Amino acid sequence: MPIKPSDSEEEYFARQEAERRRKIAEERQANIQEEERERERSLHFMKCPKCGMQLEEITFGDIRVDKCFSCEGIWLDKGELEGLQSKEPGFVGRLFKAFRA
Ligand SMILES: [Zn+2]
């Protein structure tokens, strides 16, 4: 006589299977998100956040800023504002003057 799995066994295996499928779905979702992030990153790398045009990296002393020659925006990376703050008085003014059209 075949052994019929008990209800609790069926429930256990169904739960196991559901958990396995959930993990697969989560991994798939994470991969899609990572691909999406990578696509966004490469699409927007060194593009002006304001107007979307190409940014140019300009060095002034030991400070490097990303400058947009389309909308004239100037963008700073992490830590660069702090770097500017530690400069001698007048540095920022000279920096802006150098980039003015
Ligand atoms: Zn711009």
JSON list of C-alpha atoms and ligand atoms in Angstrom, two decimals:
[
{"chain": "A", "resi": 1, "resn": "MET", "atom": "CA", "xyz": [0.00, 0.00, 0.00]},
{"chain": "A", "resi": 2, "resn": "PRO", "atom": "CA", "xyz": [1.51, 3.33, -1.08]},
{"chain": "A", "resi": 3, "resn": "ILE", "atom": "CA", "xyz": [2.30, 5.75, 1.64]},
{"chain": "A", "resi": 4, "resn": "LYS", "atom": "CA", "xyz": [0.34, 8.97, 1.25]},
{"chain": "A", "resi": 5, "resn": "PRO", "atom": "CA", "xyz": [2.19, 12.00, 2.61]},
{"chain": "A", "resi": 6, "resn": "SER", "atom": "CA", "xyz": [0.43, 13.57, 5.52]},
{"chain": "A", "resi": 7, "resn": "ASP", "atom": "CA", "xyz": [-1.04, 17.06, 5.22]},
{"chain": "A", "resi": 8, "resn": "SER", "atom": "CA", "xyz": [1.79, 18.53, 7.24]},
{"chain": "A", "resi": 9, "resn": "GLU", "atom": "CA", "xyz": [4.33, 16.89, 4.92]},
{"chain": "A", "resi": 10, "resn": "GLU", "atom": "CA", "xyz": [2.57, 18.30, 1.84]},
{"chain": "A", "resi": 11, "resn": "GLU", "atom": "CA", "xyz": [2.46, 21.67, 3.48]},
{"chain": "A", "resi": 12, "resn": "TYR", "atom": "CA", "xyz": [6.14, 21.44, 4.34]},
{"chain": "A", "resi": 13, "resn": "PHE", "atom": "CA", "xyz": [7.18, 20.57, 0.77]},
{"chain": "A", "resi": 14, "resn": "ALA", "atom": "CA", "xyz": [4.90, 23.23, -0.72]},
{"chain": "A", "resi": 15, "resn": "ARG", "atom": "CA", "xyz": [6.40, 25.80, 1.61]},
{"chain": "A", "resi": 16, "resn": "GLN", "atom": "CA", "xyz": [9.93, 24.65, 0.69]},
{"chain": "A", "resi": 17, "resn": "GLU", "atom": "CA", "xyz": [9.12, 24.92, -3.00]},
{"chain": "A", "resi": 18, "resn": "ALA", "atom": "CA", "xyz": [7.52, 28.36, -2.59]},
{"chain": "A", "resi": 19, "resn": "GLU", "atom": "CA", "xyz": [10.57, 29.55, -0.65]},
{"chain": "A", "resi": 20, "resn": "ARG", "atom": "CA", "xyz": [12.91, 28.24, -3.37]},
{"chain": "A", "resi": 21, "resn": "ARG", "atom": "CA", "xyz": [10.87, 30.01, -6.08]},
{"chain": "A", "resi": 22, "resn": "ARG", "atom": "CA", "xyz": [10.78, 33.22, -4.05]},
{"chain": "A", "resi": 23, "resn": "LYS", "atom": "CA", "xyz": [14.59, 33.21, -3.79]},
{"chain": "A", "resi": 24, "resn": "ILE", "atom": "CA", "xyz": [14.93, 32.68, -7.55]},
{"chain": "A", "resi": 25, "resn": "ALA", "atom": "CA", "xyz": [12.51, 35.57, -8.20]},
{"chain": "A", "resi": 26, "resn": "GLU", "atom": "CA", "xyz": [14.37, 37.83, -5.77]},
{"chain": "A", "resi": 27, "resn": "GLU", "atom": "CA", "xyz": [17.72, 37.03, -7.42]},
{"chain": "A", "resi": 28, "resn": "ARG", "atom": "CA", "xyz": [16.23, 37.74, -10.84]},
{"chain": "A", "resi": 29, "resn": "GLN", "atom": "CA", "xyz": [14.87, 41.07, -9.57]},
{"chain": "A", "resi": 30, "resn": "ALA", "atom": "CA", "xyz": [18.22, 42.00, -8.02]},
{"chain": "A", "resi": 31, "resn": "ASN", "atom": "CA", "xyz": [20.00, 41.22, -11.31]},
{"chain": "A", "resi": 32, "resn": "ILE", "atom": "CA", "xyz": [17.56, 43.38, -13.26]},
{"chain": "A", "resi": 33, "resn": "GLN", "atom": "CA", "xyz": [18.02, 46.23, -10.79]},
{"chain": "A", "resi": 34, "resn": "GLU", "atom": "CA", "xyz": [21.81, 45.93, -11.04]},
{"chain": "A", "resi": 35, "resn": "GLU", "atom": "CA", "xyz": [21.65, 45.95, -14.86]},
{"chain": "A", "resi": 36, "resn": "GLU", "atom": "CA", "xyz": [19.32, 48.95, -14.70]},
{"chain": "A", "resi": 37, "resn": "ARG", "atom": "CA", "xyz": [21.69, 50.79, -12.33]},
{"chain": "A", "resi": 38, "resn": "GLU", "atom": "CA", "xyz": [24.63, 50.02, -14.60]},
{"chain": "A", "resi": 39, "resn": "ARG", "atom": "CA", "xyz": [22.71, 51.27, -17.64]},
{"chain": "A", "resi": 40, "resn": "GLU", "atom": "CA", "xyz": [21.75, 54.49, -15.81]},
{"chain": "A", "resi": 41, "resn": "ARG", "atom": "CA", "xyz": [25.31, 54.95, -14.61]},
{"chain": "A", "resi": 42, "resn": "SER", "atom": "CA", "xyz": [26.84, 54.64, -18.07]},
{"chain": "A", "resi": 43, "resn": "LEU", "atom": "CA", "xyz": [24.06, 56.78, -19.57]},
{"chain": "A", "resi": 44, "resn": "HIS", "atom": "CA", "xyz": [24.58, 59.63, -17.13]},
{"chain": "A", "resi": 45, "resn": "PHE", "atom": "CA", "xyz": [28.31, 59.44, -16.45]},
{"chain": "A", "resi": 46, "resn": "MET", "atom": "CA", "xyz": [29.83, 62.93, -16.73]},
{"chain": "A", "resi": 47, "resn": "LYS", "atom": "CA", "xyz": [26.56, 64.37, -17.96]},
{"chain": "A", "resi": 48, "resn": "CYS", "atom": "CA", "xyz": [25.27, 67.61, -16.46]},
{"chain": "A", "resi": 49, "resn": "PRO", "atom": "CA", "xyz": [22.50, 66.86, -13.92]},
{"chain": "A", "resi": 50, "resn": "LYS", "atom": "CA", "xyz": [20.75, 70.08, -14.96]},
{"chain": "A", "resi": 51, "resn": "CYS", "atom": "CA", "xyz": [20.78, 70.09, -18.77]},
{"chain": "A", "resi": 52, "resn": "GLY", "atom": "CA", "xyz": [22.18, 66.67, -19.68]},
{"chain": "A", "resi": 53, "resn": "MET", "atom": "CA", "xyz": [25.15, 67.90, -21.72]},
{"chain": "A", "resi": 54, "resn": "GLN", "atom": "CA", "xyz": [28.69, 66.59, -21.36]},
{"chain": "A", "resi": 55, "resn": "LEU", "atom": "CA", "xyz": [30.62, 67.79, -18.31]},
{"chain": "A", "resi": 56, "resn": "GLU", "atom": "CA", "xyz": [34.27, 68.75, -18.59]},
{"chain": "A", "resi": 57, "resn": "GLU", "atom": "CA", "xyz": [36.62, 68.14, -15.70]},
{"chain": "A", "resi": 58, "resn": "ILE", "atom": "CA", "xyz": [38.66, 71.25, -14.96]},
{"chain": "A", "resi": 59, "resn": "THR", "atom": "CA", "xyz": [41.58, 71.42, -12.57]},
{"chain": "A", "resi": 60, "resn": "PHE", "atom": "CA", "xyz": [42.30, 74.52, -10.54]},
{"chain": "A", "resi": 61, "resn": "GLY", "atom": "CA", "xyz": [45.22, 74.01, -8.19]},
{"chain": "A", "resi": 62, "resn": "ASP", "atom": "CA", "xyz": [44.48, 70.69, -6.55]},
{"chain": "A", "resi": 63, "resn": "ILE", "atom": "CA", "xyz": [40.72, 71.12, -6.93]},
{"chain": "A", "resi": 64, "resn": "ARG", "atom": "CA", "xyz": [38.93, 69.42, -9.79]},
{"chain": "A", "resi": 65, "resn": "VAL", "atom": "CA", "xyz": [35.45, 70.52, -10.69]},
{"chain": "A", "resi": 66, "resn": "ASP", "atom": "CA", "xyz": [33.03, 69.30, -13.32]},
{"chain": "A", "resi": 67, "resn": "LYS", "atom": "CA", "xyz": [31.95, 72.18, -15.50]},
{"chain": "A", "resi": 68, "resn": "CYS", "atom": "CA", "xyz": [29.08, 72.31, -17.96]},
{"chain": "A", "resi": 69, "resn": "PHE", "atom": "CA", "xyz": [29.76, 74.70, -20.81]},
{"chain": "A", "resi": 70, "resn": "SER", "atom": "CA", "xyz": [26.16, 74.45, -21.94]},
{"chain": "A", "resi": 71, "resn": "CYS", "atom": "CA", "xyz": [24.31, 75.77, -18.86]},
{"chain": "A", "resi": 72, "resn": "GLU", "atom": "CA", "xyz": [27.48, 77.04, -17.11]},
{"chain": "A", "resi": 73, "resn": "GLY", "atom": "CA", "xyz": [26.81, 74.87, -14.04]},
{"chain": "A", "resi": 74, "resn": "ILE", "atom": "CA", "xyz": [29.72, 73.77, -11.86]},
{"chain": "A", "resi": 75, "resn": "TRP", "atom": "CA", "xyz": [29.48, 70.45, -10.04]},
{"chain": "A", "resi": 76, "resn": "LEU", "atom": "CA", "xyz": [31.48, 69.07, -7.18]},
{"chain": "A", "resi": 77, "resn": "ASP", "atom": "CA", "xyz": [32.18, 65.49, -6.20]},
{"chain": "A", "resi": 78, "resn": "LYS", "atom": "CA", "xyz": [32.01, 64.22, -2.64]},
{"chain": "A", "resi": 79, "resn": "GLY", "atom": "CA", "xyz": [34.56, 65.99, -0.45]},
{"chain": "A", "resi": 80, "resn": "GLU", "atom": "CA", "xyz": [35.35, 68.74, -2.96]},
{"chain": "A", "resi": 81, "resn": "LEU", "atom": "CA", "xyz": [33.18, 71.35, -1.24]},
{"chain": "A", "resi": 82, "resn": "GLU", "atom": "CA", "xyz": [35.07, 70.61, 1.99]},
{"chain": "A", "resi": 83, "resn": "GLY", "atom": "CA", "xyz": [38.29, 70.92, -0.04]},
{"chain": "A", "resi": 84, "resn": "LEU", "atom": "CA", "xyz": [37.23, 74.37, -1.22]},
{"chain": "A", "resi": 85, "resn": "GLN", "atom": "CA", "xyz": [36.29, 75.39, 2.31]},
{"chain": "A", "resi": 86, "resn": "SER", "atom": "CA", "xyz": [39.83, 74.69, 3.50]},
{"chain": "A", "resi": 87, "resn": "LYS", "atom": "CA", "xyz": [41.38, 76.99, 0.88]},
{"chain": "A", "resi": 88, "resn": "GLU", "atom": "CA", "xyz": [42.69, 80.46, 1.56]},
{"chain": "A", "resi": 89, "resn": "PRO", "atom": "CA", "xyz": [40.23, 83.38, 1.34]},
{"chain": "A", "resi": 90, "resn": "GLY", "atom": "CA", "xyz": [39.63, 84.42, -2.24]},
{"chain": "A", "resi": 91, "resn": "PHE", "atom": "CA", "xyz": [40.34, 80.99, -3.73]},
{"chain": "A", "resi": 92, "resn": "VAL", "atom": "CA", "xyz": [36.72, 80.32, -4.70]},
{"chain": "A", "resi": 93, "resn": "GLY", "atom": "CA", "xyz": [36.47, 83.76, -6.30]},
{"chain": "A", "resi": 94, "resn": "ARG", "atom": "CA", "xyz": [39.59, 83.10, -8.38]},
{"chain": "A", "resi": 95, "resn": "LEU", "atom": "CA", "xyz": [38.20, 79.67, -9.33]},
{"chain": "A", "resi": 96, "resn": "PHE", "atom": "CA", "xyz": [34.91, 81.16, -10.55]},
{"chain": "A", "resi": 97, "resn": "LYS", "atom": "CA", "xyz": [36.72, 83.94, -12.40]},
{"chain": "A", "resi": 98, "resn": "ALA", "atom": "CA", "xyz": [38.85, 81.38, -14.24]},
{"chain": "A", "resi": 99, "resn": "PHE", "atom": "CA", "xyz": [35.77, 79.55, -15.51]},
{"chain": "A", "resi": 100, "resn": "ARG", "atom": "CA", "xyz": [33.72, 82.57, -16.44]},
{"chain": "A", "resi": 101, "resn": "ALA", "atom": "CA", "xyz": [33.00, 82.96, -20.15]},
{"chain": "B", "resi": 1, "resn": "ZN", "atom": "ZN", "xyz": [24.42, 71.83, -17.97]}
]
